[in-house]
Short mmCIF file of C-alpha atoms and ligand atoms in Angstrom, two decimals:
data_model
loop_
_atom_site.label_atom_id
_atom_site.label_comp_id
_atom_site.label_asym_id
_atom_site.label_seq_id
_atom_site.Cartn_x
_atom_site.Cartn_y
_atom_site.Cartn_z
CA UNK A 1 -23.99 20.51 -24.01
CA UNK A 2 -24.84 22.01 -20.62
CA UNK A 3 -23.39 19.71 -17.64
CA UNK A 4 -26.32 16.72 -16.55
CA UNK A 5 -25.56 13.85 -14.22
CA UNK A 6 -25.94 11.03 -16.26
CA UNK A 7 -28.11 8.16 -16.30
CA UNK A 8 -27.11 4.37 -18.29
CA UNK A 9 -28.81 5.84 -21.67
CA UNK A 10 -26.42 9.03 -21.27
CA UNK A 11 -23.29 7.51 -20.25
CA UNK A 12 -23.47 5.25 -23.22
CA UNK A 13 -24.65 8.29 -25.28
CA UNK A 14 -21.67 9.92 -24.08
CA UNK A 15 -19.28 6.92 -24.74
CA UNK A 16 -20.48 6.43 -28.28
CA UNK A 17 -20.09 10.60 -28.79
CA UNK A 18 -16.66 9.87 -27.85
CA UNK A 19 -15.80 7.44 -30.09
CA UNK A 20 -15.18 4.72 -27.12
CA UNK A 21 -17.88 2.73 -28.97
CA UNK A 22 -19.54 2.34 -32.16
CA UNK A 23 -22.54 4.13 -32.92
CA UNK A 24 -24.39 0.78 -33.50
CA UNK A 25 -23.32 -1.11 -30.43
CA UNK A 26 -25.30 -2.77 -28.16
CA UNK A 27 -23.95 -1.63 -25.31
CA UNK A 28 -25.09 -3.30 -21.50
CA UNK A 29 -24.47 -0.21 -18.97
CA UNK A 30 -24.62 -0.62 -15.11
CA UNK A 31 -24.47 2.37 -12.32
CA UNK A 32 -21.78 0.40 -9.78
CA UNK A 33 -20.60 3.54 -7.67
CA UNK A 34 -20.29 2.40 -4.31
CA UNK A 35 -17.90 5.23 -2.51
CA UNK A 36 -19.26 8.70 -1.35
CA UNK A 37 -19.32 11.36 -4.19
CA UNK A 38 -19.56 10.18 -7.75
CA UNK A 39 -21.64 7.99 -10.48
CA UNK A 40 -19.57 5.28 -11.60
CA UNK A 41 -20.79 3.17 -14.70
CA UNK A 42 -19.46 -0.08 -16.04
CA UNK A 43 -20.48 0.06 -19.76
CA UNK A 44 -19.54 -3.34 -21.93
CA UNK A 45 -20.69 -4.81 -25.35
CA UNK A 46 -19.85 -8.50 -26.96
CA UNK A 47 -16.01 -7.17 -27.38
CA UNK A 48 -15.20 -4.21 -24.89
CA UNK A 49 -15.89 -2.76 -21.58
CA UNK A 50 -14.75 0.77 -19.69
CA UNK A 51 -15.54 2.55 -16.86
CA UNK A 52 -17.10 6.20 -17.08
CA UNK A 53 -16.84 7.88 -14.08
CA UNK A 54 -18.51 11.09 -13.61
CA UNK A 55 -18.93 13.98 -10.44
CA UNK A 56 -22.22 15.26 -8.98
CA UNK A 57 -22.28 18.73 -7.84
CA UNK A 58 -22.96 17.07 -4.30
CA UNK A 59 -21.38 14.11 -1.99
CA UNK A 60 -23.19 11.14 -2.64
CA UNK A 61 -23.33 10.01 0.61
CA UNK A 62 -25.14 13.11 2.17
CA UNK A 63 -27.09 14.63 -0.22
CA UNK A 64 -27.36 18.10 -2.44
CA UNK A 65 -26.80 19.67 1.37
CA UNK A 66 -23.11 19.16 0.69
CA UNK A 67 -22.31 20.43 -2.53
CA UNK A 68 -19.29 20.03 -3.98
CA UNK A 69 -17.40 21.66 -7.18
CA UNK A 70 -17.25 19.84 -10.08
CA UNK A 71 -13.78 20.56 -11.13
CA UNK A 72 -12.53 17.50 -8.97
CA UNK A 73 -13.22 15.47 -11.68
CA UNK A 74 -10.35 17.37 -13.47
CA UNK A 75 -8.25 16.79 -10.43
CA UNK A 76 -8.56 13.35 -10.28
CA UNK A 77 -8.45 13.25 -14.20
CA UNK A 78 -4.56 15.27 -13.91
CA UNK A 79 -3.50 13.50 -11.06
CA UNK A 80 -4.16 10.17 -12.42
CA UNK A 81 -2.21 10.97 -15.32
CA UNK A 82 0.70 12.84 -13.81
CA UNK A 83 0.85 9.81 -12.02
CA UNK A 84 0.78 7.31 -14.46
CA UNK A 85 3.28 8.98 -16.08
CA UNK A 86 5.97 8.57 -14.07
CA UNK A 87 4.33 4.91 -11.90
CA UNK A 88 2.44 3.75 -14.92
CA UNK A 89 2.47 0.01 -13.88
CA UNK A 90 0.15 0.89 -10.68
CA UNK A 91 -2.35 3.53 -12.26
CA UNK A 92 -5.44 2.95 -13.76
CA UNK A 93 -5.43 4.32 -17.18
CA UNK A 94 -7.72 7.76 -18.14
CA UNK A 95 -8.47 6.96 -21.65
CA UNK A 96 -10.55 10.45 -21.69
CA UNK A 97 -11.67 13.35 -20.03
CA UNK A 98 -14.46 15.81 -20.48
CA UNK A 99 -14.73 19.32 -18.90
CA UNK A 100 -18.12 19.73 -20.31
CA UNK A 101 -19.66 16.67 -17.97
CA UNK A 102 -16.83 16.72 -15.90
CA UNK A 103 -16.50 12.73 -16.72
CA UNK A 104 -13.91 10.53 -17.56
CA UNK A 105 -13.47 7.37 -19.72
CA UNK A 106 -11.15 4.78 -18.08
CA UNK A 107 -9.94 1.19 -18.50
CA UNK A 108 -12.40 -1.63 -16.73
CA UNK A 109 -10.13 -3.23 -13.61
CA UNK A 110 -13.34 -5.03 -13.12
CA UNK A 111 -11.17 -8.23 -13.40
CA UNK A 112 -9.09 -7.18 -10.67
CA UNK A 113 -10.92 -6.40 -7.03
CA UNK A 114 -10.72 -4.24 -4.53
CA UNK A 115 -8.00 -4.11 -2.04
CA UNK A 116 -10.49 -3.69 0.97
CA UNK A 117 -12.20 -6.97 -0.16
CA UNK A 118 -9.32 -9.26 -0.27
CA UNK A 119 -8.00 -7.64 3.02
CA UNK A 120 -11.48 -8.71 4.88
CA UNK A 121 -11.24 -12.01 2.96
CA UNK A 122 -7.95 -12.82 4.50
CA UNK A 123 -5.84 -13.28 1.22
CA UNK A 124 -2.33 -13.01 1.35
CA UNK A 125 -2.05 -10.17 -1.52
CA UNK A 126 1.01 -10.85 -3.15
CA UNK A 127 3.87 -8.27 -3.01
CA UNK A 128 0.87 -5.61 -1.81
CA UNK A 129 3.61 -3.88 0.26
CA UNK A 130 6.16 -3.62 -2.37
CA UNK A 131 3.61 -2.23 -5.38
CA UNK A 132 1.96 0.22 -3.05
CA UNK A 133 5.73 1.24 -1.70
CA UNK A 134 6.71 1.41 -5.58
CA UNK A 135 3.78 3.33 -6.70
CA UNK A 136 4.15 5.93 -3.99
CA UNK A 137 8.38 6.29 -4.14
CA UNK A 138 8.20 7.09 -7.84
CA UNK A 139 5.13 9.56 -8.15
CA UNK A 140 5.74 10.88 -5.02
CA UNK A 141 10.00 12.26 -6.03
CA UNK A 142 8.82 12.39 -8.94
CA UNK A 143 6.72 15.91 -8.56
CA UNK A 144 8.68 17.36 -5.51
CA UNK A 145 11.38 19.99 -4.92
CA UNK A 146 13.85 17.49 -5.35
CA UNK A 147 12.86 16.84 -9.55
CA UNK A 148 10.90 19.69 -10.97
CA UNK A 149 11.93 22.63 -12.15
CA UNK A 150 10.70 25.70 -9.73
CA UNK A 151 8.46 27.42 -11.84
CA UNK A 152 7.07 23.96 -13.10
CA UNK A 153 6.41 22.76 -9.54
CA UNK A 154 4.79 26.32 -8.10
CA UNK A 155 2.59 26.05 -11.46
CA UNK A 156 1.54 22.55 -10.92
CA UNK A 157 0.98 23.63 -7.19
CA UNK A 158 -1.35 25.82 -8.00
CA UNK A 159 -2.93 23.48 -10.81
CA UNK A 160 -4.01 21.08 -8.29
CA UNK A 161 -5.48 23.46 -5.81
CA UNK A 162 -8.18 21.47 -4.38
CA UNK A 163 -10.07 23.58 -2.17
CA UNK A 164 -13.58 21.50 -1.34
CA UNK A 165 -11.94 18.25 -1.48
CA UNK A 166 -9.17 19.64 0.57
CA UNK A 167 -11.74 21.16 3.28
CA UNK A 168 -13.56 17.51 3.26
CA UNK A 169 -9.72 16.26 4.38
CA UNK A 170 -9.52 18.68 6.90
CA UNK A 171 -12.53 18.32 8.68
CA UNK A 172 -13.12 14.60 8.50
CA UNK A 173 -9.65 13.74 9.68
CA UNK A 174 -8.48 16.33 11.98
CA UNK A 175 -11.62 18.22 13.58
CA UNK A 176 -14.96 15.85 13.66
CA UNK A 177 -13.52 13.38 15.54
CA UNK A 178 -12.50 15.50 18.33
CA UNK A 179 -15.62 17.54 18.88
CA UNK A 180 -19.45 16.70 18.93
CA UNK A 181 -20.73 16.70 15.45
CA UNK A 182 -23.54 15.80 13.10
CA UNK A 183 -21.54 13.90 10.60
CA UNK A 184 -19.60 11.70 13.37
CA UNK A 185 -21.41 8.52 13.36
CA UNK A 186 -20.28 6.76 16.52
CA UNK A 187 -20.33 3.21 17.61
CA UNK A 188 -22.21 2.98 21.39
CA UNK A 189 -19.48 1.30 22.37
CA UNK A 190 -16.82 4.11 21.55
CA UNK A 191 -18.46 7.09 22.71
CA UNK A 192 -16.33 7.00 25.88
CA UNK A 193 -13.73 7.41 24.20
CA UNK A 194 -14.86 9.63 21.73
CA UNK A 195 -15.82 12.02 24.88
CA UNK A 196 -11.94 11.19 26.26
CA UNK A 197 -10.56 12.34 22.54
CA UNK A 198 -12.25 15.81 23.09
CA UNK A 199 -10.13 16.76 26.54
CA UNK A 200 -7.34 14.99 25.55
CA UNK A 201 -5.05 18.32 25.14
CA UNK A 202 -1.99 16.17 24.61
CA UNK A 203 -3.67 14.45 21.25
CA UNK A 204 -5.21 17.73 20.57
CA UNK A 205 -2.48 19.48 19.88
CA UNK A 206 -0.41 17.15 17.90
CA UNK A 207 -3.55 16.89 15.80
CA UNK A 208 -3.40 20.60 15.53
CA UNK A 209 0.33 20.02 14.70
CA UNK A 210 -0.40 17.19 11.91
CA UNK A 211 -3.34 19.32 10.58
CA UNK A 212 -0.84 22.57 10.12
CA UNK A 213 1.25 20.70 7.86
CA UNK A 214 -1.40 19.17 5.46
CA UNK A 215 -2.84 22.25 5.39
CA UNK A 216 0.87 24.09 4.38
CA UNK A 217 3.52 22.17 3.28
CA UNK A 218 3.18 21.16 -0.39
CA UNK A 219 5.91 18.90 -0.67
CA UNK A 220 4.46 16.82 -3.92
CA UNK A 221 1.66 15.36 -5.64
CA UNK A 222 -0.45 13.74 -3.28
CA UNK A 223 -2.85 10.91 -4.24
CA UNK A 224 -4.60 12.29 -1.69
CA UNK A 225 -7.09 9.38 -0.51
CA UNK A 226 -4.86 6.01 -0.75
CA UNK A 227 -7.02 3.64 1.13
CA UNK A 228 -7.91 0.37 0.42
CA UNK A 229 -10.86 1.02 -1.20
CA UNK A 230 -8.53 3.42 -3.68
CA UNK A 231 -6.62 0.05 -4.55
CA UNK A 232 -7.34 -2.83 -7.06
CA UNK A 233 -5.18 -6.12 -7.05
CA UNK A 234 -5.53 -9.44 -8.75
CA UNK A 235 -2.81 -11.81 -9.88
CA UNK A 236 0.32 -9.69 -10.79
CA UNK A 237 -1.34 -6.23 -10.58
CA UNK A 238 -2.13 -3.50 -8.18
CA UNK A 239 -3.94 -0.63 -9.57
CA UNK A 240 -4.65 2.89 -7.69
CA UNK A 241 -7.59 4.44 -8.56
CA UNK A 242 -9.90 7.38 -7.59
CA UNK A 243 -7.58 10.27 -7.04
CA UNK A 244 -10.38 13.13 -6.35
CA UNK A 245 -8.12 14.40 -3.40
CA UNK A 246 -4.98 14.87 -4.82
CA UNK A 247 -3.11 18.46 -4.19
CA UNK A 248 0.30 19.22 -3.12
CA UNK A 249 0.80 18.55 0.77
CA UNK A 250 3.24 16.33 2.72
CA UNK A 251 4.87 13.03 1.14
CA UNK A 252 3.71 11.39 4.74
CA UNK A 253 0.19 11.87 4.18
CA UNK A 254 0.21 9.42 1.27
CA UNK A 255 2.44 6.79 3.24
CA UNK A 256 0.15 7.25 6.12
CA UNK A 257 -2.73 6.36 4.51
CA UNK A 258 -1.86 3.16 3.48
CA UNK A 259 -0.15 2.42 6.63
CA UNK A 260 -3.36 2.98 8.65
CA UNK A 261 -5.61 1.14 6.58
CA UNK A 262 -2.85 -2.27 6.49
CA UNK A 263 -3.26 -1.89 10.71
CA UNK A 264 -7.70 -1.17 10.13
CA UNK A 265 -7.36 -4.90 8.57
CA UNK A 266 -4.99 -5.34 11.59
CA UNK A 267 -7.85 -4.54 14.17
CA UNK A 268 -9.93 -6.62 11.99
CA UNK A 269 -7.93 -9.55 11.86
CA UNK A 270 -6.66 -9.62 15.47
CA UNK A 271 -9.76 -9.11 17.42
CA UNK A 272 -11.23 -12.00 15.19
CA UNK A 273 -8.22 -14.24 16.27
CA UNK A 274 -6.94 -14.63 12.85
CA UNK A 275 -3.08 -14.54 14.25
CA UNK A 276 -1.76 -16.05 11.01
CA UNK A 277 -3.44 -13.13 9.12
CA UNK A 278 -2.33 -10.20 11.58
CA UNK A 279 1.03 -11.41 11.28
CA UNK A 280 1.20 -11.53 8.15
CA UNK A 281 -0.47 -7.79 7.48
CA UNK A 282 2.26 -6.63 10.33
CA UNK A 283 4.74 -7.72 7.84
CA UNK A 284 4.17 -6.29 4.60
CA UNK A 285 3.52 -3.08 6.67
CA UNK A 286 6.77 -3.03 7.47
CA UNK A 287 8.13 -3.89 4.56
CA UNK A 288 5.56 -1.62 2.65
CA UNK A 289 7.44 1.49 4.54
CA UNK A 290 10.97 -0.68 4.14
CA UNK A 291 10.56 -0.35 0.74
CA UNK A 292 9.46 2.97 0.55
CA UNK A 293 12.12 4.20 2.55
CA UNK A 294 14.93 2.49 0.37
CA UNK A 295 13.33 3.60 -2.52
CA UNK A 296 12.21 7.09 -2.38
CA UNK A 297 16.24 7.65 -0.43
CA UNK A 298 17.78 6.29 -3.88
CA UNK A 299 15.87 8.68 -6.01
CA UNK A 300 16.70 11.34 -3.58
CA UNK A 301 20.52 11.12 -4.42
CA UNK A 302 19.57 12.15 -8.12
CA UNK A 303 18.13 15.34 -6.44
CA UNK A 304 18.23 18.13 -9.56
CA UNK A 305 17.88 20.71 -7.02
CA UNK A 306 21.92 21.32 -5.76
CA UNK A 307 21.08 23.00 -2.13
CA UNK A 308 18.81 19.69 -1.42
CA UNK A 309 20.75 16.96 -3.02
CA UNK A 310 22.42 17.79 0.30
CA UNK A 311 22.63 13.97 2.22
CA UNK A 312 22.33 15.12 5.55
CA UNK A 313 19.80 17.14 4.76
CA UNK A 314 17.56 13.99 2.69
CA UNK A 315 18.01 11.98 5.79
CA UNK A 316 16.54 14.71 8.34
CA UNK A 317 13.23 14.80 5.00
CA UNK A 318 12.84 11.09 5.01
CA UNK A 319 13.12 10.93 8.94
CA UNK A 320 10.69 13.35 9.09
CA UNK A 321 8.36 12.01 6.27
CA UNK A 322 8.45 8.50 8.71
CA UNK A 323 7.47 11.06 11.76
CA UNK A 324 4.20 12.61 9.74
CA UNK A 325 3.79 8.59 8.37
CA UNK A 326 3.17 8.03 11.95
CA UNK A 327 0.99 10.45 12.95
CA UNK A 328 -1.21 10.63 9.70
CA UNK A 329 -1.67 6.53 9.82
CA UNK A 330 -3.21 7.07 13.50
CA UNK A 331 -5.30 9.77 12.29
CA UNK A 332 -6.65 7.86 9.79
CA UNK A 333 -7.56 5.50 12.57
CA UNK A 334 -9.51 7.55 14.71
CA UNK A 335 -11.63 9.37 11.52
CA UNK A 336 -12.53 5.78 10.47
CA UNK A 337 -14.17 4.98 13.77
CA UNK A 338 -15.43 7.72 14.65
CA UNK A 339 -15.88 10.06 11.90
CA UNK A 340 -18.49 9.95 8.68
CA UNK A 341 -16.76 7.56 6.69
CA UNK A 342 -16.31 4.12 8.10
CA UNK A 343 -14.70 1.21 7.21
CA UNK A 344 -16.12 -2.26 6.13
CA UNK A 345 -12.87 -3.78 8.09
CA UNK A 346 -14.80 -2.38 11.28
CA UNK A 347 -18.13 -1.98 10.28
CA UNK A 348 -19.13 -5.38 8.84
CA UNK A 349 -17.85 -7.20 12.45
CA UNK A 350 -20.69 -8.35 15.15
CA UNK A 351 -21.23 -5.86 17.65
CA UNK A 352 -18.86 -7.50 20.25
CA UNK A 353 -15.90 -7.67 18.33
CA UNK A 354 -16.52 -4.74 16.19
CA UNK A 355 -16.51 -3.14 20.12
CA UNK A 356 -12.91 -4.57 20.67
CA UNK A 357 -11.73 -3.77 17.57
CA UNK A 358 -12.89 -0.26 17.56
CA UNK A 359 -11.00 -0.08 20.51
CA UNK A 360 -7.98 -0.62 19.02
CA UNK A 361 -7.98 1.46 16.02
CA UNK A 362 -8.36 4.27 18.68
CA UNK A 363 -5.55 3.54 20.94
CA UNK A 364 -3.40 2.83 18.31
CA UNK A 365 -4.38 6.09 16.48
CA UNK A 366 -3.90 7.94 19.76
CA UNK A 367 -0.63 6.13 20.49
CA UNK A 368 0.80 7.00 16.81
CA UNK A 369 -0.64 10.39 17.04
CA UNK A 370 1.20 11.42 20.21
CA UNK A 371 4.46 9.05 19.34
CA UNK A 372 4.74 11.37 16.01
CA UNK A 373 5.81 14.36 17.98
CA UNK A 374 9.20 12.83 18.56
CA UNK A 375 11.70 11.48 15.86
CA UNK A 376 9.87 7.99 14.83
CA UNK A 377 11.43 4.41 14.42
CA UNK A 378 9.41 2.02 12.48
CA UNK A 379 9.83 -0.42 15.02
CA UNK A 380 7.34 1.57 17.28
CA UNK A 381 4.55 -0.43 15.15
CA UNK A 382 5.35 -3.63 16.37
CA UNK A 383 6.02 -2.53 19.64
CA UNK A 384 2.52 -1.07 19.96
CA UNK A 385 0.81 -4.19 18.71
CA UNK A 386 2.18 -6.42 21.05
CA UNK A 387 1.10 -4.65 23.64
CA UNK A 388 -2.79 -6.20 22.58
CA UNK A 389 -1.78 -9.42 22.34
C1 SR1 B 401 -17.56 12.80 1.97
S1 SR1 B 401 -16.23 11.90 1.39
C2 SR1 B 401 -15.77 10.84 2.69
C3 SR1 B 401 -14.51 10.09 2.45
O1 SR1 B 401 -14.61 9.32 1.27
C4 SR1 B 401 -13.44 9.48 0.49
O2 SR1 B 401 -12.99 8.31 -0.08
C5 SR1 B 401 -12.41 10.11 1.40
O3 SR1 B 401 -11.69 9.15 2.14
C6 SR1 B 401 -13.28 10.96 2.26
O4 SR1 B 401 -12.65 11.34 3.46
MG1 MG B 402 -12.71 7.65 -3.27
#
C-alpha cells in the first residue's frame, strides 16, 4: 500500500496487519506526538500496549513548507538498533519497521517519563550521569575506527547518510542563531545579545570551526539528537529514544548534547534559587563526562585497529573529544534560546527569570564556545558557574 500518514483507525489497522495485535482486539489508540516532526501513537488493549511511531513528509512544527524525506524513519529505525545492540540496557526496543509507511512498532516506556520532565520537577534522577555516560561509551567505540572493520565502517557510513536531518543540524545549531532569521524565535529580552552574537567574530569563527567538523569528521554512530527530551527514566531505567538524526560525525557531538542540556536545567534551577538542585545537576555533569571518559579510554585499549591502539595517540582523541564536548554543549545553548526549537527548562519560566536565565545559557554557550578552541579541562565547567553565583 502506497505511503499515508496515519490516523488512530490506521495505526491500529497497521498494528493488527502486523501481527502486534489480534485481529479481534479492541484496541484504545491515542496520537501523543509532542516533538517537531513525527505522529506518535500509543495503541493499548486489556493486555498490551506499543508505541507506533511514524514520519510525515514535513516537520511538524512548521508545516508542509518544510518537507522532509521520509527515509529518516529508517535512520532512526537502524540506529536504534545498531545501538541497542551493542548498549541494549539504555535503548528503547524497535519491535518492527516498515519501509512502506516508513513506521515503526516499538515497546511502550509510557511507564517511565521523560528526562526533561523530571529535570524541571527537580528530582534527583538516580545514576542519570552514569546510564547516559554508559549508553554513549559503548555505542559510541562500538561503531568507530577503533572496532569495525574498514569496509564495514565506510559501508555503514554511507548507510546512515542523513542529508535533511543533517541540514536541519546544521542550520539550527550553527547558522540561525548568528544571523537574522525567520525561524529564530527570540525572547525580547535576548535580542541584545542575539544582535552582539552576529559581530562577535571571535564566536563566529569557532562556530565555523565546530560546524566544519560535524559537517566532516565521521568518527561513529551518532545518536544524533541526545537531549532530554530524547531520554526516558523511571526507577532503575534510562531509555534513549528518537534517534531521527543519527549519521556518522564526531563522538563530542553526542557528549555535548547531553552536557548542555544537564547545564539548560542548570540555568533553570539557578536563576530560580534552587541551589540544592544546581548543585546537584553540576555533579552528575561531571561525573556524567567522568564516566564517560574512564569508560570510552578502557574500550579504547582493545582498539582492533593496530596504528590507533596507539596510547598516546587515544589520549590526544579523547582530549580532543572533551575539546568538541565543550564547544558543542555551548552551542546547544545558544540554539535553544535563540533558535526554533526551545526548551521547556527556559520557556515555561515567568518572564523575569526566564530573562536571567536566558542570559545564562548564552554566556555560558559563548564562554564554552570560545574556551573549546584551546585544549579543555573539565574543571572549566565549574569554574564558569561560579562566576553567576
Ligand atoms: C525542526 S526539528 C527541531 C529540533 O527538534 C529535534 O528534536 C532536534 O533537536 C531539532 O534540532
Ligand atoms: Mg526528537
Amino acid at each position: 500500500m502506497p505511503y499515508q500518514a496515519f490516523d488512530s483507525a490506521a495505526a491500529i489497522a497497521f498494528a493488527k496487519q502486523r501481527g502486534f495485535l489480534p485481529a479481534e482486539a479492541d484496541v484504545h489508540c491515542r496520537e501523543i506526538g509532542d516533538g517537531n516532526l513525527n505522529l506518535v501513537f500509543h495503541l493499548s488493549t486489556s493486555d498490551k500496549s506499543l508505541i507506533i511511531k511514524q514520519a510525515l513528509p514535513y516537520a511538524r512544527c512548521v508545516g508542509e513548507s518544510w518537507p522532509l524525506s521520509l527515509e529518516r524513519a529508517r535512520i532512526e529505525a537502524q540506529v536504534l538498533q545498531a545501538h541497542g545492540k551493542v548498549a541494549a540496557d539504555w535503548v528503547v526496543k524497535v519491535l518492527d519497521f516498515d519501509l512502506e509507511q516508513y513506521a515503526m512498532v516499538e515497546e511502550d516506556l509510557s511507564h517511565l517519563q521523560l528526562l526533561r520532565k523530571r529535570l524541571i520537577n527537580s528530582e534527583k534522577v538516580a545514576a542519570m550521569g552514569q546510564n547516559l555516560a554508559d549508553y554513549l561509551a559503548q555505542s559510541l567505540y562500538a561503531y568507530s575506527d577503533f572496532e569495525l572493520d574498514p569496509k564495514a565502517k565506510k559501508a555503514l557510513v554511507s548507510q546512515f547518510i542523513n542529508p535533511d536531518l543533517c541540514l536541519i543540524t546544521e542550520d539550527l545549531f550553527f547558522t540561525d542563531p548568528y544571523r537574522e532569521h525567520e525561524r529564530n524565535d527570540i525572547f525580547p529580552a535576548s535580542l541584545a545579545t542575539a544582535i552582539a552574537f552576529r559581530e562577535d567574530d571571535a564566536l563566529l569563527a569557532q562556530v565555523a570551526e565546530l560546524k566544519a567538523r560535524f559537517l566532516s569528521c565521521p568518527q561513529t554512530l551518532l545518536h544524533g539528537d541526545v537531549h532530554a527530551g530524547s531520554v526516558f527514566s523511571g526507577p532503575g531505567e534510562l531509555k534513549v529514544i528518537d534517534a531521527e538524526f543519527g549519521f556518522f560525525g564526531p563522538v563530542g557531538f553526542d557528549v555535548g548534547s547531553v552536557i548542555g542540556n544537564l547545564l539548560l536545567a542548570w540555568c533553570r534551577h539557578h536563576t530560580l534559587g534552587n541551589s540544592d538542585y544546581a548543585a546537584w545537576l553540576e555533579s552528575e555533569l561531571l561525573s556524567f563526562w567522568q564516566r564517560f571518559e574512564s569508560r570510552f579510554s578502557v574500550l579504547l585499549q582493545g582498539s582492533k585497529d593496530v596504528a590507533l591502539a596507539n596510547a598516546r595517540y587515544q589520549q590526544r582523541f579523547v582530549a580532543k573529544v572533551l575539546d568538541d564536548t565543550i564547544g558543542y554543549a555551548g552551542c546547544e545553548l545558544i540554539r535553544r534560546t535563540l533558535g526554533l526549537a526551545h526548551v521547556a527548562d527556559l520557556t515555561s519560566l515567568e518572564e523575569g527569570p526566564r530573562a536571567a536565565a536566558e542570559q545564562k545559557a548564552l554566556s555560558l554557550g559563548r564562554s564554552l564556545i570560545l574556551a573549546s578552541e584551546q585544549r579543555c579541562d573539565i574543571a572549566l565547567i565549574p569554574t564558569l558557574l561560579k562566576t553567576f553565583a
